[in-house]
Amino acid sequence: MTKFIVLTLFKEMFDGFLSTSVIKRAIDEEKVSVDVIDIRDFSLNKHKKVDFPPYGGGSGMVMSCEPLSRAIDYATDILKKYEKEIKIIYLSPRGKLLNYNLSNSLANNNSNYILVCGHYEGIDQRVIDEIVDEEISIGDYVLTGGELPAMIVIDSVSRYIEGVLKDDSTKEESFSEGLLEYPQYTRPEVFNGKQVPEVLLSGHHENIDKWRREQSLINTRKKRPDLLENIELSEKDKRILEK
Ligand code: 4GT
């Protein structure tokens, strides 16, 4: 089981996420666990303050070191009881970009995770420098907090944990690793005069696999040619793309 402990000022944001669909089932079946802890509980300040104006001036508030470091110590103590390594991740637009490879490796490197969510102008740099192991970004845009990114990390990592997806669609996916997915169709056979591609109705699995691979490759070249630069294509794949 992979364990996530989330540290946040806005616990309630996780309620819907953790009580729905695939993630709910993964938790119920003990494939993953997610504990959400309020950083405010670790403030020693009599008003439970966790943020202060930035040194040097400027707008907004910065989350201060003490509550955060105490919350991280508390989470670390919980995770110490288990065999796995403990990785402390800060979600931030300055982090390493999340992609298929990173999600997959987080799922399969025998680690449990502490996910630190910033809010306002973020957290004191000394926490990042001295305590955080890895900074992860979910894309090149700024959000109001690290909570949505933390959910995205948990969601995308969980999909690659053995047994989380019932019919293991990541196996099928790994057939198109690093490429865009092929198009999917379901009933009815004709919608607004448009037919489902003939080959998918043929029952000929070899032809279906071949068609899907072609679609993945052609779509990837058309929409995300950058993805083709990071993967190794077979001779067969190269021939498809030469056509
Ligand atoms: C974007 C991302 C992220 C934010 C991202 C600190 C205060 C960061 C607000 C937070 N924005 N977090 N992880 N692209 N905003 O991943």
Coordinates of N, CA and C and ligand atoms in Angstrom, one line a residue:
M1 N 0.8 -1.2 0.0 CA 0.0 0.0 0.0 C 0.9 1.3 0.0
T2 N 0.5 2.2 -0.9 CA 1.2 3.5 -0.9 C 0.4 4.5 -0.1
K3 N 1.1 5.2 0.9 CA 0.5 6.1 1.8 C 0.8 7.5 1.4
F4 N -0.2 8.4 1.3 CA 0.0 9.8 1.2 C -0.5 10.5 2.4
I5 N 0.3 11.4 2.9 CA -0.2 12.4 3.9 C -0.2 13.8 3.3
V6 N -1.4 14.4 3.3 CA -1.5 15.7 2.7 C -1.5 16.8 3.8
L7 N -0.6 17.8 3.7 CA -0.6 18.9 4.7 C -1.2 20.1 4.0
T8 N -2.3 20.7 4.6 CA -3.0 21.8 3.9 C -3.7 22.7 4.9
L9 N -4.1 23.8 4.5 CA -4.9 24.7 5.3 C -6.4 24.5 4.9
F10 N -6.7 23.8 3.9 CA -8.0 23.7 3.4 C -8.4 22.2 3.2
K11 N -8.5 21.5 4.3 CA -8.8 20.0 4.3 C -10.1 19.7 3.5
E12 N -11.1 20.6 3.6 CA -12.4 20.3 3.0 C -12.3 20.1 1.5
M13 N -11.3 20.7 0.9 CA -11.2 20.6 -0.6 C -11.0 19.1 -1.0
F14 N -10.6 18.2 -0.1 CA -10.3 16.9 -0.4 C -11.5 15.9 -0.3
D15 N -12.5 16.4 0.4 CA -13.7 15.6 0.7 C -14.3 14.8 -0.5
G16 N -14.7 15.6 -1.5 CA -15.3 15.0 -2.7 C -14.4 14.1 -3.4
F17 N -13.1 14.5 -3.5 CA -12.1 13.7 -4.2 C -11.9 12.3 -3.6
L18 N -11.8 12.3 -2.3 CA -11.5 11.0 -1.6 C -12.7 10.1 -1.4
S19 N -13.9 10.7 -1.6 CA -15.2 9.9 -1.4 C -15.8 9.5 -2.7
T20 N -15.1 9.5 -3.8 CA -15.7 9.3 -5.1 C -14.9 8.3 -6.0
S21 N -15.6 7.4 -6.6 CA -15.2 6.6 -7.8 C -13.9 5.8 -7.5
V22 N -13.0 5.9 -8.4 CA -11.8 5.0 -8.4 C -10.9 5.2 -7.1
I23 N -10.8 6.5 -6.7 CA -9.9 6.7 -5.5 C -10.6 6.2 -4.3
K24 N -11.9 6.4 -4.2 CA -12.6 5.9 -3.0 C -12.4 4.3 -2.9
R25 N -12.6 3.7 -4.0 CA -12.4 2.2 -4.1 C -11.0 1.8 -3.7
A26 N -10.0 2.5 -4.3 CA -8.6 2.2 -4.0 C -8.3 2.3 -2.5
I27 N -8.9 3.3 -1.8 CA -8.8 3.5 -0.4 C -9.5 2.4 0.4
D28 N -10.7 2.1 0.0 CA -11.5 1.0 0.6 C -10.8 -0.3 0.5
E29 N -10.1 -0.6 -0.6 CA -9.5 -1.8 -0.8 C -8.0 -1.8 -0.4
E30 N -7.6 -0.7 0.3 CA -6.3 -0.6 0.9 C -5.2 -0.7 -0.1
K31 N -5.4 -0.2 -1.3 CA -4.3 -0.1 -2.3 C -3.5 1.2 -2.0
V32 N -4.2 2.2 -1.6 CA -3.6 3.5 -1.2 C -4.3 4.0 0.1
S33 N -3.6 4.8 0.9 CA -4.3 5.5 1.9 C -3.9 7.0 1.8
V34 N -4.9 7.8 2.1 CA -4.7 9.3 2.1 C -5.2 9.9 3.4
D35 N -4.3 10.5 4.1 CA -4.7 11.2 5.4 C -4.4 12.7 5.1
V36 N -5.4 13.5 5.5 CA -5.3 14.9 5.3 C -5.2 15.6 6.6
I37 N -4.2 16.4 6.8 CA -3.9 17.0 8.1 C -3.9 18.6 7.9
D38 N -4.5 19.2 8.9 CA -4.6 20.7 8.9 C -3.3 21.3 9.5
I39 N -2.6 22.1 8.7 CA -1.3 22.7 9.1 C -1.6 23.6 10.3
R40 N -2.8 24.2 10.3 CA -3.1 25.2 11.4 C -3.1 24.5 12.8
D41 N -3.4 23.2 12.9 CA -3.3 22.5 14.1 C -1.9 22.5 14.7
F42 N -0.9 22.9 13.9 CA 0.5 22.9 14.4 C 1.0 24.3 14.7
S43 N 0.1 25.3 14.6 CA 0.5 26.6 15.0 C 0.6 26.7 16.5
L44 N 1.6 27.3 17.0 CA 1.7 27.5 18.5 C 1.2 28.9 18.9
N45 N 0.9 29.7 17.8 CA 0.4 31.1 18.0 C -0.9 31.1 18.7
K46 N -1.2 32.0 19.6 CA -2.5 32.0 20.3 C -3.7 32.2 19.4
H47 N -3.5 32.8 18.2 CA -4.6 33.0 17.3 C -4.5 31.9 16.1
K48 N -3.6 30.9 16.3 CA -3.4 29.9 15.3 C -3.0 30.4 14.0
K49 N -2.2 31.5 14.0 CA -1.7 32.1 12.8 C -0.7 31.2 12.1
V50 N -0.7 31.1 10.8 CA 0.2 30.3 10.1 C 0.9 31.0 9.0
D51 N 0.6 32.3 8.8 CA 1.2 33.1 7.7 C 1.4 34.5 8.1
F52 N 2.4 35.1 7.5 CA 2.9 36.5 7.8 C 3.3 37.2 6.5
P53 N 3.3 38.5 6.6 CA 3.7 39.2 5.3 C 5.2 38.9 5.0
P54 N 5.5 39.0 3.7 CA 6.8 38.6 3.3 C 7.9 39.7 3.7
Y55 N 9.0 39.2 4.2 CA 10.2 40.1 4.4 C 10.6 40.7 3.1
G56 N 10.9 42.0 3.1 CA 11.2 42.7 1.9 C 10.1 43.4 1.3
G57 N 8.9 43.1 1.8 CA 7.7 43.8 1.3 C 7.0 43.0 0.2
G58 N 6.0 43.5 -0.3 CA 5.2 42.9 -1.4 C 3.9 42.4 -0.9
S59 N 3.1 42.0 -1.9 CA 1.7 41.6 -1.5 C 1.6 40.2 -1.0
G60 N 0.4 40.0 -0.3 CA 0.1 38.6 0.1 C 0.8 38.2 1.4
M61 N 0.7 36.9 1.7 CA 1.2 36.3 2.9 C 2.0 35.1 2.6
V62 N 3.0 34.8 3.5 CA 3.8 33.7 3.3 C 3.6 32.7 4.4
M63 N 3.5 31.4 4.1 CA 3.3 30.4 5.2 C 4.6 30.2 5.9
S64 N 4.6 30.3 7.2 CA 5.8 30.4 8.0 C 6.4 29.0 8.3
C65 N 7.6 28.9 8.7 CA 8.4 27.7 8.8 C 7.8 26.8 10.0
E66 N 7.5 27.4 11.1 CA 7.3 26.5 12.3 C 6.1 25.6 12.2
P67 N 4.9 26.1 11.9 CA 3.8 25.1 11.8 C 4.0 24.0 10.8
L68 N 4.6 24.5 9.6 CA 4.9 23.6 8.6 C 5.9 22.5 9.0
S69 N 7.0 22.9 9.6 CA 8.0 21.9 9.9 C 7.5 21.0 11.0
R70 N 6.7 21.5 12.0 CA 6.1 20.6 13.0 C 5.1 19.6 12.4
A71 N 4.3 20.1 11.4 CA 3.3 19.2 10.7 C 4.1 18.1 9.9
I72 N 5.2 18.5 9.3 CA 6.0 17.6 8.5 C 6.6 16.5 9.4
D73 N 7.1 17.0 10.6 CA 7.7 16.0 11.6 C 6.6 15.0 12.1
Y74 N 5.4 15.6 12.3 CA 4.3 14.7 12.8 C 4.0 13.6 11.7
A75 N 3.9 14.1 10.5 CA 3.6 13.2 9.4 C 4.7 12.1 9.2
T76 N 5.9 12.6 9.3 CA 7.1 11.7 9.2 C 7.0 10.6 10.3
D77 N 6.7 11.0 11.5 CA 6.6 10.0 12.6 C 5.6 9.0 12.3
I78 N 4.4 9.4 11.7 CA 3.4 8.4 11.3 C 4.0 7.4 10.3
L79 N 4.7 7.9 9.3 CA 5.1 7.1 8.2 C 6.4 6.3 8.5
K80 N 7.1 6.7 9.6 CA 8.3 5.9 10.0 C 8.0 4.5 10.4
K81 N 6.7 4.2 10.8 CA 6.3 2.9 11.2 C 6.3 1.9 10.0
Y82 N 6.4 2.4 8.8 CA 6.3 1.5 7.7 C 7.7 1.3 7.0
E83 N 7.8 0.3 6.2 CA 9.1 -0.1 5.6 C 9.6 0.9 4.6
K84 N 8.6 1.6 3.9 CA 8.9 2.4 2.7 C 9.7 3.6 3.0
E85 N 10.4 4.1 2.0 CA 11.0 5.4 2.1 C 10.0 6.5 2.3
I86 N 10.4 7.6 2.8 CA 9.4 8.8 3.0 C 9.9 9.9 2.1
K87 N 9.1 10.4 1.2 CA 9.5 11.5 0.3 C 8.5 12.7 0.6
I88 N 9.2 13.8 0.8 CA 8.4 15.0 1.1 C 8.4 15.9 -0.2
I89 N 7.2 16.0 -0.7 CA 7.0 16.7 -1.9 C 6.2 18.1 -1.7
Y90 N 6.8 19.1 -2.3 CA 6.1 20.4 -2.3 C 5.5 20.7 -3.7
L91 N 4.2 20.9 -3.7 CA 3.6 21.2 -5.0 C 3.8 22.7 -5.3
S92 N 4.4 23.0 -6.5 CA 4.8 24.4 -6.8 C 5.0 24.5 -8.3
P93 N 4.6 25.7 -8.8 CA 4.8 25.9 -10.2 C 6.3 25.9 -10.6
R94 N 7.2 26.0 -9.6 CA 8.6 26.0 -9.9 C 9.2 24.5 -9.9
G95 N 8.3 23.6 -9.7 CA 8.8 22.2 -9.6 C 9.0 21.5 -11.0
K96 N 9.4 20.2 -10.8 CA 9.6 19.4 -12.0 C 8.2 19.1 -12.6
L97 N 8.0 19.2 -13.9 CA 6.7 19.0 -14.5 C 6.3 17.5 -14.4
L98 N 5.0 17.3 -13.9 CA 4.5 16.0 -13.8 C 4.1 15.5 -15.2
N99 N 4.6 14.2 -15.4 CA 4.1 13.6 -16.7 C 4.0 12.1 -16.4
Y100 N 3.7 11.3 -17.5 CA 3.5 9.9 -17.4 C 4.7 9.2 -16.6
N101 N 5.9 9.6 -17.0 CA 7.1 8.9 -16.4 C 7.2 9.2 -14.9
L102 N 7.0 10.4 -14.5 CA 7.1 10.8 -13.1 C 6.0 10.1 -12.3
S103 N 4.8 10.1 -12.7 CA 3.7 9.5 -12.0 C 3.9 8.0 -11.8
N104 N 4.4 7.4 -12.9 CA 4.6 5.9 -12.9 C 5.8 5.6 -11.9
S105 N 6.8 6.5 -11.9 CA 7.9 6.1 -11.0 C 7.6 6.4 -9.5
L106 N 6.7 7.4 -9.3 CA 6.3 7.6 -7.9 C 5.4 6.5 -7.4
A107 N 4.7 5.8 -8.3 CA 3.9 4.7 -8.0 C 4.7 3.4 -7.7
N108 N 5.9 3.4 -8.2 CA 6.6 2.1 -8.2 C 8.0 2.2 -7.6
N109 N 8.3 3.1 -6.7 CA 9.6 3.2 -6.1 C 9.6 3.0 -4.6
N110 N 8.6 2.2 -4.1 CA 8.6 1.8 -2.7 C 8.7 3.0 -1.7
S111 N 7.9 4.0 -2.0 CA 7.9 5.2 -1.1 C 6.5 5.5 -0.7
N112 N 6.4 6.2 0.5 CA 5.2 6.9 1.0 C 5.5 8.4 0.8
Y113 N 4.4 9.2 0.8 CA 4.6 10.6 0.4 C 3.9 11.5 1.4
I114 N 4.6 12.6 1.7 CA 4.0 13.8 2.4 C 3.9 14.9 1.3
L115 N 2.7 15.3 1.1 CA 2.4 16.3 0.1 C 2.1 17.6 0.8
V116 N 3.0 18.6 0.6 CA 2.8 19.9 1.2 C 2.1 20.9 0.3
C117 N 0.9 21.4 0.7 CA 0.2 22.3 -0.2 C 0.4 23.8 0.4
G118 N 0.9 24.6 -0.5 CA 1.0 26.0 -0.2 C -0.3 26.8 -0.5
H119 N -0.4 28.0 0.0 CA -1.5 28.8 -0.3 C -1.0 30.3 -0.3
Y120 N -1.8 31.2 -0.7 CA -1.4 32.6 -0.7 C -0.1 32.8 -1.6
E121 N 1.0 33.3 -1.0 CA 2.2 33.5 -1.8 C 3.1 32.3 -1.7
G122 N 2.7 31.2 -1.0 CA 3.5 30.0 -0.9 C 4.2 29.9 0.5
I123 N 5.2 29.1 0.6 CA 5.8 28.8 1.9 C 7.2 29.4 1.9
D124 N 7.7 29.6 3.1 CA 9.1 30.1 3.4 C 10.1 29.2 2.7
Q125 N 11.0 29.8 1.9 CA 12.0 29.1 1.1 C 12.8 28.1 2.0
R126 N 13.0 28.5 3.3 CA 13.9 27.6 4.1 C 13.2 26.2 4.3
V127 N 11.9 26.1 4.2 CA 11.3 24.8 4.3 C 11.6 24.0 3.0
I128 N 11.6 24.7 1.9 CA 11.9 24.0 0.6 C 13.3 23.6 0.6
D129 N 14.2 24.5 1.0 CA 15.7 24.2 1.0 C 16.1 23.1 2.0
E130 N 15.5 23.1 3.2 CA 16.0 22.3 4.2 C 15.2 21.0 4.4
I131 N 14.0 21.0 4.1 CA 13.1 19.8 4.4 C 12.5 19.1 3.2
V132 N 12.1 19.9 2.2 CA 11.4 19.2 1.1 C 12.4 18.4 0.2
D133 N 12.0 17.2 -0.2 CA 12.9 16.4 -1.1 C 12.7 16.7 -2.6
E134 N 11.5 17.0 -3.0 CA 11.2 17.2 -4.4 C 10.1 18.2 -4.6
E135 N 10.2 19.1 -5.6 CA 9.2 20.0 -5.9 C 8.5 19.6 -7.2
I136 N 7.2 19.5 -7.3 CA 6.5 19.0 -8.4 C 5.5 20.1 -8.9
S137 N 5.5 20.3 -10.2 CA 4.5 21.2 -10.8 C 3.6 20.4 -11.7
I138 N 2.3 20.8 -11.8 CA 1.4 20.0 -12.7 C 1.2 20.8 -14.0
G139 N 1.9 21.9 -14.2 CA 1.8 22.6 -15.5 C 2.2 24.0 -15.3
D140 N 2.4 24.7 -16.5 CA 2.9 26.1 -16.4 C 1.8 27.1 -16.3
Y141 N 1.2 27.2 -15.1 CA 0.2 28.2 -14.8 C 0.2 28.3 -13.3
V142 N -0.3 29.4 -12.8 CA -0.3 29.6 -11.3 C -1.7 29.4 -10.8
L143 N -1.8 28.7 -9.7 CA -3.1 28.4 -9.0 C -3.2 29.1 -7.7
T144 N -4.3 29.1 -7.0 CA -4.4 29.8 -5.7 C -3.9 28.9 -4.6
G145 N -3.7 27.6 -4.9 CA -3.1 26.8 -3.8 C -2.6 25.5 -4.4
G146 N -1.9 24.7 -3.6 CA -1.3 23.4 -4.0 C -2.3 22.3 -3.9
E147 N -3.5 22.5 -3.4 CA -4.5 21.4 -3.1 C -4.9 20.7 -4.4
L148 N -5.3 21.4 -5.5 CA -5.6 20.7 -6.7 C -4.4 19.9 -7.3
P149 N -3.2 20.5 -7.3 CA -2.1 19.8 -7.7 C -1.9 18.5 -6.9
A150 N -2.0 18.6 -5.6 CA -1.8 17.4 -4.7 C -2.8 16.3 -5.1
M151 N -4.1 16.7 -5.4 CA -5.1 15.7 -5.8 C -4.7 15.1 -7.1
I152 N -4.2 15.9 -8.0 CA -3.8 15.4 -9.3 C -2.6 14.5 -9.2
V153 N -1.7 14.8 -8.3 CA -0.6 13.8 -8.1 C -1.1 12.5 -7.5
I154 N -2.0 12.6 -6.5 CA -2.5 11.3 -5.9 C -3.3 10.5 -7.0
D155 N -4.1 11.2 -7.8 CA -4.9 10.6 -8.8 C -4.0 9.9 -9.8
S156 N -3.1 10.6 -10.4 CA -2.3 10.1 -11.5 C -1.3 9.0 -11.0
V157 N -0.8 9.1 -9.8 CA 0.1 8.1 -9.2 C -0.8 6.8 -8.9
S158 N -1.9 7.0 -8.3 CA -2.8 5.9 -7.9 C -3.1 5.0 -9.1
R159 N -3.4 5.6 -10.2 CA -3.7 4.8 -11.4 C -2.6 3.8 -11.8
Y160 N -1.4 4.1 -11.4 CA -0.3 3.2 -11.7 C 0.1 2.2 -10.6
I161 N -0.7 2.2 -9.5 CA -0.5 1.3 -8.4 C -1.3 0.0 -8.7
E162 N -0.6 -1.1 -8.7 CA -1.1 -2.4 -8.9 C -2.5 -2.6 -8.3
G163 N -3.5 -3.0 -9.1 CA -4.8 -3.3 -8.5 C -5.8 -2.2 -8.4
V164 N -5.3 -0.9 -8.7 CA -6.2 0.2 -8.5 C -7.2 0.3 -9.6
L165 N -6.8 0.1 -10.9 CA -7.7 0.0 -12.0 C -8.2 -1.4 -12.2
K166 N -9.4 -1.7 -12.1 CA -10.0 -3.0 -12.1 C -9.5 -3.9 -13.3
D167 N -9.7 -3.3 -14.5 CA -9.4 -4.1 -15.8 C -8.0 -3.7 -16.3
D168 N -7.2 -3.3 -15.3 CA -5.9 -2.7 -15.6 C -5.7 -2.1 -17.0
S169 N -6.3 -0.9 -17.2 CA -6.2 -0.2 -18.4 C -4.8 0.4 -18.6
T170 N -4.0 0.4 -17.5 CA -2.7 1.0 -17.8 C -1.8 0.0 -18.5
K171 N -2.2 -1.3 -18.5 CA -1.5 -2.3 -19.3 C -1.7 -2.0 -20.8
E172 N -2.9 -1.7 -21.1 CA -3.3 -1.3 -22.5 C -2.6 0.0 -22.9
E173 N -2.6 0.9 -21.9 CA -2.0 2.2 -22.1 C -0.5 2.1 -22.4
S174 N 0.1 1.1 -21.7 CA 1.6 1.0 -21.8 C 1.9 0.6 -23.2
F175 N 1.0 0.0 -23.9 CA 1.1 -0.3 -25.3 C 1.2 0.9 -26.1
S176 N 0.7 2.0 -25.6 CA 0.9 3.3 -26.2 C 1.7 4.3 -25.3
E177 N 2.5 3.8 -24.5 CA 3.3 4.6 -23.5 C 3.9 5.8 -24.2
G178 N 3.6 6.9 -23.6 CA 4.1 8.2 -24.0 C 3.5 8.7 -25.3
L179 N 2.5 8.0 -25.9 CA 1.8 8.5 -27.0 C 0.4 8.9 -26.6
L180 N -0.3 9.7 -27.5 CA -1.7 10.0 -27.2 C -2.5 8.7 -27.4
E181 N -3.6 8.6 -26.6 CA -4.5 7.5 -26.7 C -5.2 7.4 -28.1
Y182 N -5.5 6.2 -28.5 CA -6.4 6.0 -29.7 C -7.8 6.4 -29.4
P183 N -8.6 6.7 -30.5 CA -10.0 7.1 -30.2 C -10.9 5.9 -29.7
Q184 N -11.8 6.1 -28.9 CA -12.7 5.1 -28.4 C -14.2 5.3 -28.9
Y185 N -14.9 4.3 -29.1 CA -16.3 4.3 -29.5 C -17.1 3.3 -28.8
T186 N -18.4 3.7 -28.5 CA -19.3 2.7 -28.0 C -20.7 2.8 -28.7
R187 N -21.7 2.1 -28.2 CA -23.0 2.1 -28.9 C -23.6 3.5 -28.9
P188 N -24.3 3.9 -29.9 CA -24.8 3.1 -31.1 C -23.8 3.0 -32.2
E189 N -23.9 2.1 -33.2 CA -23.0 2.0 -34.3 C -23.1 3.2 -35.2
V190 N -24.3 3.8 -35.3 CA -24.4 5.1 -36.1 C -25.0 6.2 -35.2
F191 N -24.3 7.3 -35.2 CA -24.7 8.5 -34.5 C -24.7 9.7 -35.4
N192 N -25.8 10.4 -35.6 CA -25.9 11.5 -36.5 C -25.3 11.2 -37.9
G193 N -25.6 10.0 -38.3 CA -25.1 9.6 -39.6 C -23.6 9.1 -39.7
K194 N -22.9 9.2 -38.5 CA -21.5 8.8 -38.5 C -21.4 7.4 -38.0
Q195 N -20.7 6.6 -38.8 CA -20.4 5.2 -38.4 C -19.2 5.0 -37.5
V196 N -19.2 4.0 -36.7 CA -18.0 3.6 -36.0 C -17.1 3.0 -37.0
P197 N -15.7 3.3 -36.9 CA -14.8 2.7 -37.8 C -15.0 1.2 -37.9
E198 N -15.1 0.8 -39.2 CA -15.4 -0.6 -39.6 C -14.6 -1.7 -38.8
V199 N -13.3 -1.4 -38.7 CA -12.3 -2.4 -38.2 C -12.7 -2.8 -36.7
L200 N -13.3 -1.8 -36.0 CA -13.6 -2.1 -34.6 C -14.8 -3.1 -34.4
L201 N -15.6 -3.2 -35.5 CA -16.7 -4.1 -35.5 C -16.3 -5.5 -36.0
S202 N -15.1 -5.6 -36.5 CA -14.7 -6.8 -37.3 C -14.4 -8.0 -36.4
G203 N -14.1 -7.8 -35.1 CA -13.7 -8.9 -34.2 C -12.3 -9.4 -34.5
H204 N -11.6 -8.8 -35.4 CA -10.3 -9.2 -35.8 C -9.2 -8.5 -34.9
H205 N -8.8 -9.1 -33.8 CA -8.1 -8.4 -32.8 C -6.7 -7.9 -33.2
E206 N -6.1 -8.6 -34.1 CA -4.8 -8.2 -34.6 C -5.0 -6.9 -35.4
N207 N -6.0 -6.9 -36.3 CA -6.2 -5.7 -37.1 C -6.6 -4.5 -36.2
I208 N -7.4 -4.8 -35.2 CA -7.8 -3.7 -34.2 C -6.6 -3.1 -33.5
D209 N -5.7 -4.0 -33.0 CA -4.5 -3.5 -32.4 C -3.7 -2.6 -33.3
K210 N -3.6 -3.1 -34.5 CA -2.8 -2.4 -35.5 C -3.4 -1.0 -35.8
W211 N -4.7 -1.0 -36.0 CA -5.4 0.3 -36.3 C -5.2 1.3 -35.1
R212 N -5.4 0.7 -33.9 CA -5.2 1.6 -32.7 C -3.8 2.2 -32.6
R213 N -2.8 1.4 -32.8 CA -1.4 1.8 -32.8 C -1.2 3.0 -33.8
E214 N -1.8 2.7 -35.1 CA -1.7 3.7 -36.1 C -2.3 5.0 -35.7
Q215 N -3.5 4.9 -35.1 CA -4.2 6.1 -34.7 C -3.4 6.9 -33.6
S216 N -2.9 6.1 -32.7 CA -2.0 6.8 -31.6 C -0.9 7.5 -32.2
L217 N -0.2 6.9 -33.1 CA 1.0 7.5 -33.7 C 0.7 8.7 -34.5
I218 N -0.4 8.6 -35.4 CA -0.7 9.7 -36.3 C -1.3 10.9 -35.5
N219 N -2.1 10.6 -34.5 CA -2.7 11.6 -33.7 C -1.6 12.3 -32.9
T220 N -0.6 11.6 -32.4 CA 0.5 12.2 -31.6 C 1.3 13.1 -32.5
R221 N 1.6 12.6 -33.8 CA 2.4 13.5 -34.7 C 1.6 14.8 -35.0
K222 N 0.3 14.6 -35.2 CA -0.5 15.8 -35.5 C -0.6 16.8 -34.4
K223 N -0.9 16.3 -33.1 CA -1.3 17.2 -32.0 C -0.1 17.4 -31.1
R224 N 0.7 16.5 -30.9 CA 1.8 16.6 -29.9 C 3.1 16.0 -30.4
P225 N 3.6 16.6 -31.5 CA 4.9 16.0 -32.1 C 6.0 16.0 -31.1
D226 N 6.0 16.9 -30.1 CA 7.1 16.9 -29.1 C 7.2 15.5 -28.3
L227 N 6.1 14.8 -28.2 CA 6.1 13.6 -27.4 C 6.9 12.5 -28.2
L228 N 6.9 12.6 -29.5 CA 7.6 11.6 -30.3 C 9.1 11.7 -30.1
E229 N 9.6 12.8 -29.7 CA 11.0 13.0 -29.5 C 11.6 12.3 -28.3
N230 N 10.7 12.0 -27.3 CA 11.1 11.4 -26.1 C 10.9 9.8 -26.0
I231 N 10.5 9.2 -27.1 CA 10.2 7.8 -27.0 C 10.9 7.0 -28.1
E232 N 11.2 5.8 -27.9 CA 11.8 4.9 -28.9 C 10.7 4.2 -29.7
L233 N 10.7 4.5 -31.0 CA 9.7 3.8 -31.9 C 10.3 2.6 -32.5
S234 N 9.5 1.6 -32.7 CA 9.9 0.4 -33.4 C 10.0 0.7 -34.9
E235 N 10.7 -0.2 -35.6 CA 10.8 -0.1 -37.1 C 9.4 0.0 -37.7
K236 N 8.5 -0.9 -37.1 CA 7.1 -0.9 -37.6 C 6.4 0.4 -37.4
D237 N 6.6 1.0 -36.2 CA 6.0 2.4 -36.0 C 6.6 3.4 -37.0
K238 N 7.9 3.3 -37.2 CA 8.5 4.3 -38.1 C 7.9 4.2 -39.5
R239 N 7.6 2.9 -39.9 CA 7.0 2.7 -41.3 C 5.6 3.3 -41.3
I240 N 4.9 3.2 -40.2 CA 3.5 3.8 -40.2 C 3.6 5.3 -40.4
L241 N 4.6 5.9 -39.7 CA 4.7 7.4 -39.7 C 5.3 7.9 -41.1
E242 N 5.9 7.0 -41.8 CA 6.4 7.4 -43.1 C 5.3 7.5 -44.2
K243 N 4.3 6.7 -44.0 CA 3.2 6.7 -45.0 C 2.5 8.1 -45.2
Ligands
4GT1 C1 0.5 26.3 -9.6 C2 1.0 25.0 -9.2 C3 1.1 24.7 -7.9 C4 0.3 26.8 -7.3 C5 1.4 24.1 -10.3 C6 2.1 28.3 -3.6 C7 0.9 29.1 -3.3 C8 1.9 27.5 -4.8 C9 -0.1 28.9 -4.3 C10 0.4 27.6 -5.0 N1 0.2 27.1 -8.6 N2 0.8 25.6 -6.9 N3 1.5 23.5 -7.5 N4 1.4 24.5 -11.6 N5 0.0 27.7 -6.4 O1 1.6 22.9 -10.1

